[in-house]
Amino acid sequence: MPRGRPRSFDVDAAVERAMDVFWSRGYHATALPDLLRATRLSRGSLYAAFGDKHSLFLRALDRYIADALARMDVEFDPRNDPVEGLQAYLVGYVERTSGSNGRRGCLLVATAMELAGGDADVGRRVAGFFKAMEAKVTDALSRAKAAGRLADGVEPATAARVLVCFVEGLRVVGKTAPARTTSQAAVDALIGRFVR
């Protein structure tokens, strides 16, 4: 029989609120009082539910990654035209990297820069996300190739690697809040080299 009182808070909501804090401040600049305020938990409840700051951060990062992969599953739905899926994927990045959306940046990119080289748990998650994204883009490009929609000489896996690097670069440049038209022009120039 479980001991103690049952949790009287929404764990998913607490993870999402913690994710927002980490996203805004970064891992190292986020202090326990920041997390307690955001999650509206006592120190004891936070530690009982999540263990420690690092464990809560990993849960928040997992949530961010799951949301991003779910979004890509919709964009790259194999029942839809693969070129339209690629365009939806890239338009999503244009939206997320322009103006005030862009200034917020990307939790994953910020985490990769801050922690991935020195934190094995984070490094595995970041690498796994990029690998999964690259696989989804490769699949869409392979379907486009099978449909005769890829430009001559474009190899799906190589083009996917380029596109992943490109969109993550957009996330970094997005911190300067470029105009939507600037990001869209870059997307149009690149995708025009890959698809017909």
CSV table of C-alpha atoms in Angstrom, one decimal, residues 3 15 35 41 52 70 75 86 113 138 152-153 156 158 181:
chain,number,residue,atom,x,y,z
A,3,ARG,CA,2.5,5.6,2.0
A,15,VAL,CA,6.5,20.3,-15.4
A,35,LEU,CA,11.0,26.8,-9.6
A,41,LEU,CA,5.0,23.8,-4.9
A,52,ASP,CA,16.0,17.5,-7.6
A,70,ALA,CA,4.5,15.4,-32.0
A,75,GLU,CA,3.6,18.1,-40.3
A,86,LEU,CA,8.3,20.0,-45.6
A,113,MET,CA,24.9,25.2,-25.8
A,138,THR,CA,14.8,12.1,-44.4
A,152,ASP,CA,18.2,16.1,-59.6
A,153,GLY,CA,21.1,15.0,-57.5
A,156,PRO,CA,17.4,12.6,-48.9
A,158,THR,CA,22.2,14.6,-46.8
A,181,THR,CA,10.1,38.0,-44.4
